[in-house]
Short mmCIF file of C-alpha atoms in Angstrom, two decimals:
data_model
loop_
_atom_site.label_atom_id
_atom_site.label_comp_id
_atom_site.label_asym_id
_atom_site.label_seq_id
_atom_site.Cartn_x
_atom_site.Cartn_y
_atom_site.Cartn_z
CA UNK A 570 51.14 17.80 -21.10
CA UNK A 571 51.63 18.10 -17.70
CA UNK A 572 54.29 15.59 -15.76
CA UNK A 573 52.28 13.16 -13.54
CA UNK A 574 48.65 13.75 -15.44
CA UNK A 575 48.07 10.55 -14.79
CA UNK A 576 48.34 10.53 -11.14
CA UNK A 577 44.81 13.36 -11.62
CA UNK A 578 43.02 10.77 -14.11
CA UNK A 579 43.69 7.53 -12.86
CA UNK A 580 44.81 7.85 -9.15
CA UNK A 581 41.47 7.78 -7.93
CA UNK A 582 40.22 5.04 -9.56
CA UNK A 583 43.01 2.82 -8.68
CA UNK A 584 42.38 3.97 -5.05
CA UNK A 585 38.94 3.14 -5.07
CA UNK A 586 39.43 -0.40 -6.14
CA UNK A 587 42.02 -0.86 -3.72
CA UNK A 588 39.10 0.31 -1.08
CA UNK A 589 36.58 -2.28 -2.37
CA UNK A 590 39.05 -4.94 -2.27
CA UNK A 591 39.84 -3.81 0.95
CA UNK A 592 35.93 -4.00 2.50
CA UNK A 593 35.53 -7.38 0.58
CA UNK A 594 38.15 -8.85 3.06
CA UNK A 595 36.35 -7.40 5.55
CA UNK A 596 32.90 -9.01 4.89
CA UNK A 597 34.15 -12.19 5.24
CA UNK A 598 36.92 -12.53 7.95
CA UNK A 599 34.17 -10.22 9.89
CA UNK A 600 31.50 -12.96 9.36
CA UNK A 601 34.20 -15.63 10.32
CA UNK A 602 34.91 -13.73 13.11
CA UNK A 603 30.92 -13.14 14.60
CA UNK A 604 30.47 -17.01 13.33
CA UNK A 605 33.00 -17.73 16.30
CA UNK A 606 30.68 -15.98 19.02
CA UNK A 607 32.31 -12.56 18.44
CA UNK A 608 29.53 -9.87 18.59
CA UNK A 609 29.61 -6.82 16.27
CA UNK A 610 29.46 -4.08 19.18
CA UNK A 611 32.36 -5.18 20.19
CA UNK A 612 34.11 -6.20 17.03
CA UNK A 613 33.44 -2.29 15.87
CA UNK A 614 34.61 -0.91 19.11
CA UNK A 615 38.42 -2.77 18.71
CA UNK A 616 38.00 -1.63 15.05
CA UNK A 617 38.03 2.12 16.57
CA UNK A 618 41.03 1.92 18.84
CA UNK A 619 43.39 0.00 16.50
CA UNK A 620 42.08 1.93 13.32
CA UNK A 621 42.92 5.24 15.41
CA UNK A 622 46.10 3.09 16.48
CA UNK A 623 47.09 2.88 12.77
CA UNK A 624 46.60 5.84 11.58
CA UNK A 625 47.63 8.43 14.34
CA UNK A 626 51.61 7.94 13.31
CA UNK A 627 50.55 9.29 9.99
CA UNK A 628 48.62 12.37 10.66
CA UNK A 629 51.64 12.94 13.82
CA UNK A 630 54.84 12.54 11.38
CA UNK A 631 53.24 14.14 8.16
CA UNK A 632 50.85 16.71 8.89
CA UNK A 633 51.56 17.76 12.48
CA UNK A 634 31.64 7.84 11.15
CA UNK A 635 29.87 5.60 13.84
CA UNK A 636 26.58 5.40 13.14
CA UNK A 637 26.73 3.64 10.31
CA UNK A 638 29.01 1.02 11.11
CA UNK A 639 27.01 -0.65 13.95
CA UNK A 640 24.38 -0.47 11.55
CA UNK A 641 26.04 -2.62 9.06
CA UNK A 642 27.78 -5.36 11.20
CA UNK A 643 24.65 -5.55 13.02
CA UNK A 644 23.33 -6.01 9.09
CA UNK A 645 25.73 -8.48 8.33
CA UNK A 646 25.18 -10.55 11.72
CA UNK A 647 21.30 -10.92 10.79
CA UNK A 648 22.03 -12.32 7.20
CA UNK A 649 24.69 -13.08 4.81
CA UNK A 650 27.65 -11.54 2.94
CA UNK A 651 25.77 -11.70 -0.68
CA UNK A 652 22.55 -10.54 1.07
CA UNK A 653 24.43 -7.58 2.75
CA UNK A 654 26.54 -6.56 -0.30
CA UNK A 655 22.99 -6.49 -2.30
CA UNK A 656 21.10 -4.05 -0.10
CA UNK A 657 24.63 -2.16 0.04
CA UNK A 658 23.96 -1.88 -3.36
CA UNK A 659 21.21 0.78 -2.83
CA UNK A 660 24.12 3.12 -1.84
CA UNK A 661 25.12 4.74 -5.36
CA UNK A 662 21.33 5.22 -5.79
CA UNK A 663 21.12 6.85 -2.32
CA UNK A 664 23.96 9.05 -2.47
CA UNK A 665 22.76 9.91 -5.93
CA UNK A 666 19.78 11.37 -4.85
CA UNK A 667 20.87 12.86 -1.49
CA UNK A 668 23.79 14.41 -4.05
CA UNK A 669 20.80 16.28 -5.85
CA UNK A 670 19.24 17.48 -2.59
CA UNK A 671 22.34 18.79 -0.92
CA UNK A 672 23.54 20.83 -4.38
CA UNK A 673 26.20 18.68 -4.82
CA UNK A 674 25.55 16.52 -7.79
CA UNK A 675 23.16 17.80 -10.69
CA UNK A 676 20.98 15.91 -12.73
CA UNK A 677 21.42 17.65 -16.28
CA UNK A 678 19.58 14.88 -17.74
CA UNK A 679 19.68 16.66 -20.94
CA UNK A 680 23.25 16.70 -21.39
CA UNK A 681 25.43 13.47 -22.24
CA UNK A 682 27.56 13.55 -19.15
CA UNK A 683 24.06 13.59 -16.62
CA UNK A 684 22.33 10.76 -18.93
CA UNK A 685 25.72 8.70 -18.63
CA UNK A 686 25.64 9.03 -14.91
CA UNK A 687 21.98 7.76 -14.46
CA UNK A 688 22.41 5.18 -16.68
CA UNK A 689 25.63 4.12 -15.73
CA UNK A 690 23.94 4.14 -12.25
CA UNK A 691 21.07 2.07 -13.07
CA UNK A 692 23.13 -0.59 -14.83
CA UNK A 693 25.18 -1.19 -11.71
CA UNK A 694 22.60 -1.52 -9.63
CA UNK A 695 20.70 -3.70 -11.72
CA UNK A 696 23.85 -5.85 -12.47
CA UNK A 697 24.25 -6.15 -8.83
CA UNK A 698 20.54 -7.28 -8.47
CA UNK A 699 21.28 -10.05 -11.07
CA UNK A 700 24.20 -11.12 -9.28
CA UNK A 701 22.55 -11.37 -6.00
CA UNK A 702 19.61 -12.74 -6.80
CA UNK A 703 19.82 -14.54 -10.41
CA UNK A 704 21.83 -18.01 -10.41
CA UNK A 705 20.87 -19.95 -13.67
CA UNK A 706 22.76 -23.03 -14.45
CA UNK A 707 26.14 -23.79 -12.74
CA UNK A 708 29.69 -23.04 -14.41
CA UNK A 709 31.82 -25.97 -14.01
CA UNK A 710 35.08 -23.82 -12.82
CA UNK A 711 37.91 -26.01 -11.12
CA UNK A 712 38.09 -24.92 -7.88
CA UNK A 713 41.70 -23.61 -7.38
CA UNK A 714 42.18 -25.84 -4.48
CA UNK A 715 42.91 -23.30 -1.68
CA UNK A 716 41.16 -23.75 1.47
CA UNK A 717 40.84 -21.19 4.66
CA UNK A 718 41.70 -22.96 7.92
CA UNK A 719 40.23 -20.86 10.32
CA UNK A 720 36.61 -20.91 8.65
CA UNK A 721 37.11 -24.59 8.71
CA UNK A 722 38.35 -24.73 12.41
CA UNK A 723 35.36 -22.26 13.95
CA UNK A 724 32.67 -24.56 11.53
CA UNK A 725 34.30 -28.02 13.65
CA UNK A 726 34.07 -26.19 16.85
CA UNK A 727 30.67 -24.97 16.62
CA UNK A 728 30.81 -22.04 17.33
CA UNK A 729 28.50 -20.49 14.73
CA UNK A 730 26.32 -17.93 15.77
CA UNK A 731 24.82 -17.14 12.48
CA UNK A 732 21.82 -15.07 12.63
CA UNK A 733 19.31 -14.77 9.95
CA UNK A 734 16.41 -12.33 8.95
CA UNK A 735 14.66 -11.60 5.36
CA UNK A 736 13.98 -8.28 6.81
CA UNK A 737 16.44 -7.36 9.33
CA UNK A 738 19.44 -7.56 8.12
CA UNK A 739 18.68 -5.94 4.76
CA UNK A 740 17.32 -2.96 6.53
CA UNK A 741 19.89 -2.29 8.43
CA UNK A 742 22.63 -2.62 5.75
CA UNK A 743 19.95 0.12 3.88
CA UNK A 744 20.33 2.28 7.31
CA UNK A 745 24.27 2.14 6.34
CA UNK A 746 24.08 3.19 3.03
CA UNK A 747 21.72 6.11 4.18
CA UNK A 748 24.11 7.39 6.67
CA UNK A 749 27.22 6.90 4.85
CA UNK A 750 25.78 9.11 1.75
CA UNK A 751 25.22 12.01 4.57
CA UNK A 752 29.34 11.06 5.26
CA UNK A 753 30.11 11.50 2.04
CA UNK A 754 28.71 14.53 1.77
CA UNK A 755 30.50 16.00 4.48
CA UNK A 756 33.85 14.35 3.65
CA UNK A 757 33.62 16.04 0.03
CA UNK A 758 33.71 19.66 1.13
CA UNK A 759 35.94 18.91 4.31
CA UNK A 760 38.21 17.54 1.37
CA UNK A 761 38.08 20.30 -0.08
CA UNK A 762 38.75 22.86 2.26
CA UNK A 763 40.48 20.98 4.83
CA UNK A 764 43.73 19.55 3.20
CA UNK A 765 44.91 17.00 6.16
CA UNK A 766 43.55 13.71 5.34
CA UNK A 767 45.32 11.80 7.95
CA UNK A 768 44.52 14.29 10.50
CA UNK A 769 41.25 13.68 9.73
CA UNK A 770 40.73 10.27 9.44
CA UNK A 771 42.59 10.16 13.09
CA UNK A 772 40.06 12.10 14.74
CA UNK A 773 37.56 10.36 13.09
CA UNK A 774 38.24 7.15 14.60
CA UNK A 775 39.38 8.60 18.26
CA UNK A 776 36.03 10.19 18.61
CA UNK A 777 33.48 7.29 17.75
CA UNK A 778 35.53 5.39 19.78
CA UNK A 779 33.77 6.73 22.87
CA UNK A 780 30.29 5.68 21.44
CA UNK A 781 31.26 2.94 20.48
CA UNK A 782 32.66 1.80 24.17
CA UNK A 783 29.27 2.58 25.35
CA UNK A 784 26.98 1.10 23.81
CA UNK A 785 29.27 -2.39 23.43
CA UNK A 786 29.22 -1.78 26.98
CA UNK A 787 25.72 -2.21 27.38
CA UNK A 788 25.31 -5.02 24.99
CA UNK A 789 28.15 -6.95 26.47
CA UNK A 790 29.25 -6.99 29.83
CA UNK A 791 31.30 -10.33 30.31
CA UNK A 792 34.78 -10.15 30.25
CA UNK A 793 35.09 -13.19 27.79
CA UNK A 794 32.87 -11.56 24.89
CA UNK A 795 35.71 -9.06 24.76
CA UNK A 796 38.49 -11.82 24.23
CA UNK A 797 40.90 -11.64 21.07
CA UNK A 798 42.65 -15.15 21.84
CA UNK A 799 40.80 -16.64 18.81
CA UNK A 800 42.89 -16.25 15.57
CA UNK A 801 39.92 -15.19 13.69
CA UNK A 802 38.78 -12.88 15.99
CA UNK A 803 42.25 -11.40 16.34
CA UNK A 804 42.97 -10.92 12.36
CA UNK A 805 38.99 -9.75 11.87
CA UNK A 806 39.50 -6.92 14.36
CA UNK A 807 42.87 -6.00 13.19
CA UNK A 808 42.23 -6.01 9.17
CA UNK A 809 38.98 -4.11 9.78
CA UNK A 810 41.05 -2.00 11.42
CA UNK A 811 43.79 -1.12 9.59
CA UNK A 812 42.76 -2.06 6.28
CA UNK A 813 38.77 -0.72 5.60
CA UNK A 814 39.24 1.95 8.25
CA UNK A 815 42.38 3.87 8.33
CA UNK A 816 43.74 3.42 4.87
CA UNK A 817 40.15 3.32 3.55
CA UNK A 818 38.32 5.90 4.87
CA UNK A 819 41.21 7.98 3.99
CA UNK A 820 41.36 7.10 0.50
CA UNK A 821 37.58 7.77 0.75
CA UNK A 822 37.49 11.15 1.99
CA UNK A 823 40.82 11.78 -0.98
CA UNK A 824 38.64 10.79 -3.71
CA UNK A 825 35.81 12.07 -2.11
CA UNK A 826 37.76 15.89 -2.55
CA UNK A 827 38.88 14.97 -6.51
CA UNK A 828 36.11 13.20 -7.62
CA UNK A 829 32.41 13.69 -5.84
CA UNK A 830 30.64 11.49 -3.40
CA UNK A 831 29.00 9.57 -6.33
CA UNK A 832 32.14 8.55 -8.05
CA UNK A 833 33.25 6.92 -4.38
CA UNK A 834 29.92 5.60 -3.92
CA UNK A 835 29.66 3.90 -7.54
CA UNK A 836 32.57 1.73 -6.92
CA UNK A 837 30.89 0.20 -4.18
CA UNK A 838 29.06 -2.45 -7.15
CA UNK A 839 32.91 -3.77 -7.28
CA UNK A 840 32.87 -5.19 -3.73
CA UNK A 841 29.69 -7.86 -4.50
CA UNK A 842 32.40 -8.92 -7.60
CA UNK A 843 35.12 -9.48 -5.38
CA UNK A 844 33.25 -11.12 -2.33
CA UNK A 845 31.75 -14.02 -4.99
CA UNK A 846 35.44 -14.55 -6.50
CA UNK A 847 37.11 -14.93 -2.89
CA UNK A 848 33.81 -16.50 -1.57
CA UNK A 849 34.76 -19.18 -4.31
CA UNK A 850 38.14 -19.22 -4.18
CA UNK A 851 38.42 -19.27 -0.40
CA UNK A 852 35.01 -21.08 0.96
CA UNK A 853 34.24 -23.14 -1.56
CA UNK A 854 31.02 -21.88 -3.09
CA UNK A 855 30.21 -22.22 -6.58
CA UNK A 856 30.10 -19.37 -9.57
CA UNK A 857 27.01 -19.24 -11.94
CA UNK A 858 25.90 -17.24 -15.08
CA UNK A 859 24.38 -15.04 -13.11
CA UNK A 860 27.93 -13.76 -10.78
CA UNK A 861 29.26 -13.46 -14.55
CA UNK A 862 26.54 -11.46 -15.99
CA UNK A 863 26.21 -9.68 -13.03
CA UNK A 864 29.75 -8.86 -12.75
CA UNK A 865 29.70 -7.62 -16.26
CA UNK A 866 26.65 -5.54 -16.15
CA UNK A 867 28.39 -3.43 -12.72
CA UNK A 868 31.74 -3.04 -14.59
CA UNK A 869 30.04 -1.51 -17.99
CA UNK A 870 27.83 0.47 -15.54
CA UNK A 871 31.06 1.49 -13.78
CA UNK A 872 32.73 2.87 -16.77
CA UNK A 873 29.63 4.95 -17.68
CA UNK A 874 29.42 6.45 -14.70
CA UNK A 875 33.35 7.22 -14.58
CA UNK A 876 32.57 8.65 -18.40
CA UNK A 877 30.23 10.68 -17.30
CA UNK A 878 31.92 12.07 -14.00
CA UNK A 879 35.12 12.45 -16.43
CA UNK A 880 33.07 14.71 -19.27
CA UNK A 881 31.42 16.65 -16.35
CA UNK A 882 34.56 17.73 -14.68
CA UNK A 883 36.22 18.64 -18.44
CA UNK A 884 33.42 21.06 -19.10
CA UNK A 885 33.67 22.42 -16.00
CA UNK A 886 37.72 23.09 -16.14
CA UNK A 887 37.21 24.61 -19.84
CA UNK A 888 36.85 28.15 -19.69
CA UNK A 889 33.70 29.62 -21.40
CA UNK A 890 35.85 31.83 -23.31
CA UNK A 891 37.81 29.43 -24.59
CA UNK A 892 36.64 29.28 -28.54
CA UNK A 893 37.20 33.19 -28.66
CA UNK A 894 41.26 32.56 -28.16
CA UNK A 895 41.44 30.00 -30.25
CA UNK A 896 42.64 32.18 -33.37
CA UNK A 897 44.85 34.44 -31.31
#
């Protein structure tokens, strides 16, 4: 057995949790933050510059996406954090099938691995349908008596400026999950052939920066919609920043290389888990039957899918000759 084998097996999983965890922050101190009369244009224009700020020391000392993220702060601005995680939900489905189109994932229905990654695919999804849209009856959990003083503070002010569409919202968190499967894509064989992550990830962020400046420079011309003296605004731009965007899309585009675009993309179903447990822990709102069910539905689905991805990648590192040796 070879030293550090588990570094190859469980590495990326353990990364990709950390990611989810990571974008769960971000859903809600970037809803905090737009509740406070922060805009999203310009909320994912600072993300750009500090998240290129961040990350540039990296790809300097050790080595020598835009589209889709207007699309989902926009998302999130028109609707809510359980609302956006569910339509974000359609991702593993979407990168699924844009995986079969592009050559890049394979079906092989017929074969245990292919049925365990459809499955495993369907029960996620499904579980985080149930969890999104399924209460039943009310758990009686203790709240653990935190509380989160700037949500508090920017609810007394009034300075909500929640927006809300059915239809909206959802769509445009879709439009996300569309483009980031094309990312993906792309990220998996740059992974593969281009072996500077950091470097990567750095230009990345410098060049949508650019974009980014333009069009927030349409939407908002006064000088005060670009202000960061609010707290909330302040540690919104600078998580999503650092956090999400520099160490995640990095970890992204790592797994990405090891693993596929639909192993990254099935860990996504965590992030609706961890925004109901922090949205109760931190804000207050209450866990039914359906966040547990739900929760436990995406996690089996999860480990199906991993099983699958897992069995896949041993048949493809066994040689075909490998039963004539055996007696030699």
């Amino acid at each position: 057995m070879k030293i550090g084998w588990w570094k190859e097996e469980y590495m990326p999983f353990a990364a990709m949790v950390l990611v989810q965890l990571g974008y769960a922050g971000m859903n809600i101190f970037s809803k905090a933050a737009m509740d406070s009369g922060m805009t999203p244009y310009v909320l994912v224009t600072y993300r750009q510059i500090f998240a290129t700020a961040a990350i540039a020391p990296f790809a300097f000392f050790l080595e020598r996406e835009t589209v889709n993220v207007f699309l989902y702060f926009i998302g999130l601005q028109n609707t809510t954090p359980t609302i956006a995680c569910a339509a974000d939900n359609t991702f593993p489905a979407i990168t699924y099938i844009v995986g079969i189109l592009a050559g890049m994932e394979k079906l092989k229905i017929r074969e245990r691995a292919g049925q365990a990654k459809v499955l495993g695919t369907i029960v996620c999804v499904g579980g985080a349908m149930v969890l999104s849209f399924y209460h039943g009856p009310r758990l009686h959990v203790p709240q653990p008596g935190m509380h989160w003083i700037f949500v508090e503070a920017t609810a007394k002010e009034g300075f909500g400026s929640s927006h809300s569409s059915t239809f909206l919202g959802p769509l445009l968190v879709i439009g996300c999950c569309v483009s980031q499967a094309f990312w993906l894509m792309v990220q998996t064989k740059l992974s593969q052939n281009y072996l500077f992550p950091f470097t990567n990830t750095t230009l990345m962020c410098f060049w949508s920066i650019f974009p980014s400046m333009l069009v927030s420079g349409i939407m908002n011309r006064k000088p005060v919609d670009w202000s960061l003296k609010s707290p909330i605004r302040l540690v919104s731009v600078l998580y999503a920043a650092i956090v999400p965007s520099a160490i995640g899309f990095w970890l992204m585009s790592w797994v990405a290389g090891k693993r596929g675009p639909l192993y990254v993309s099935i860990f996504n179903q965590l992030l609706l888990v961890f925004v109901a447990v922090l949205s109760w822990a931190l804000l207050g709102e209450q866990l039914y039957v359906g966040t547990v069910l739900g929760a436990v539905l995406i996690v089996a689905g999860l480990y199906t899918v991993i099983w699958g991805k897992t069995e896949e990648t041993k048949e493809r590192q066994t040689p075909k000759y490998e039963h004539v040796c055996v007696g030699l």
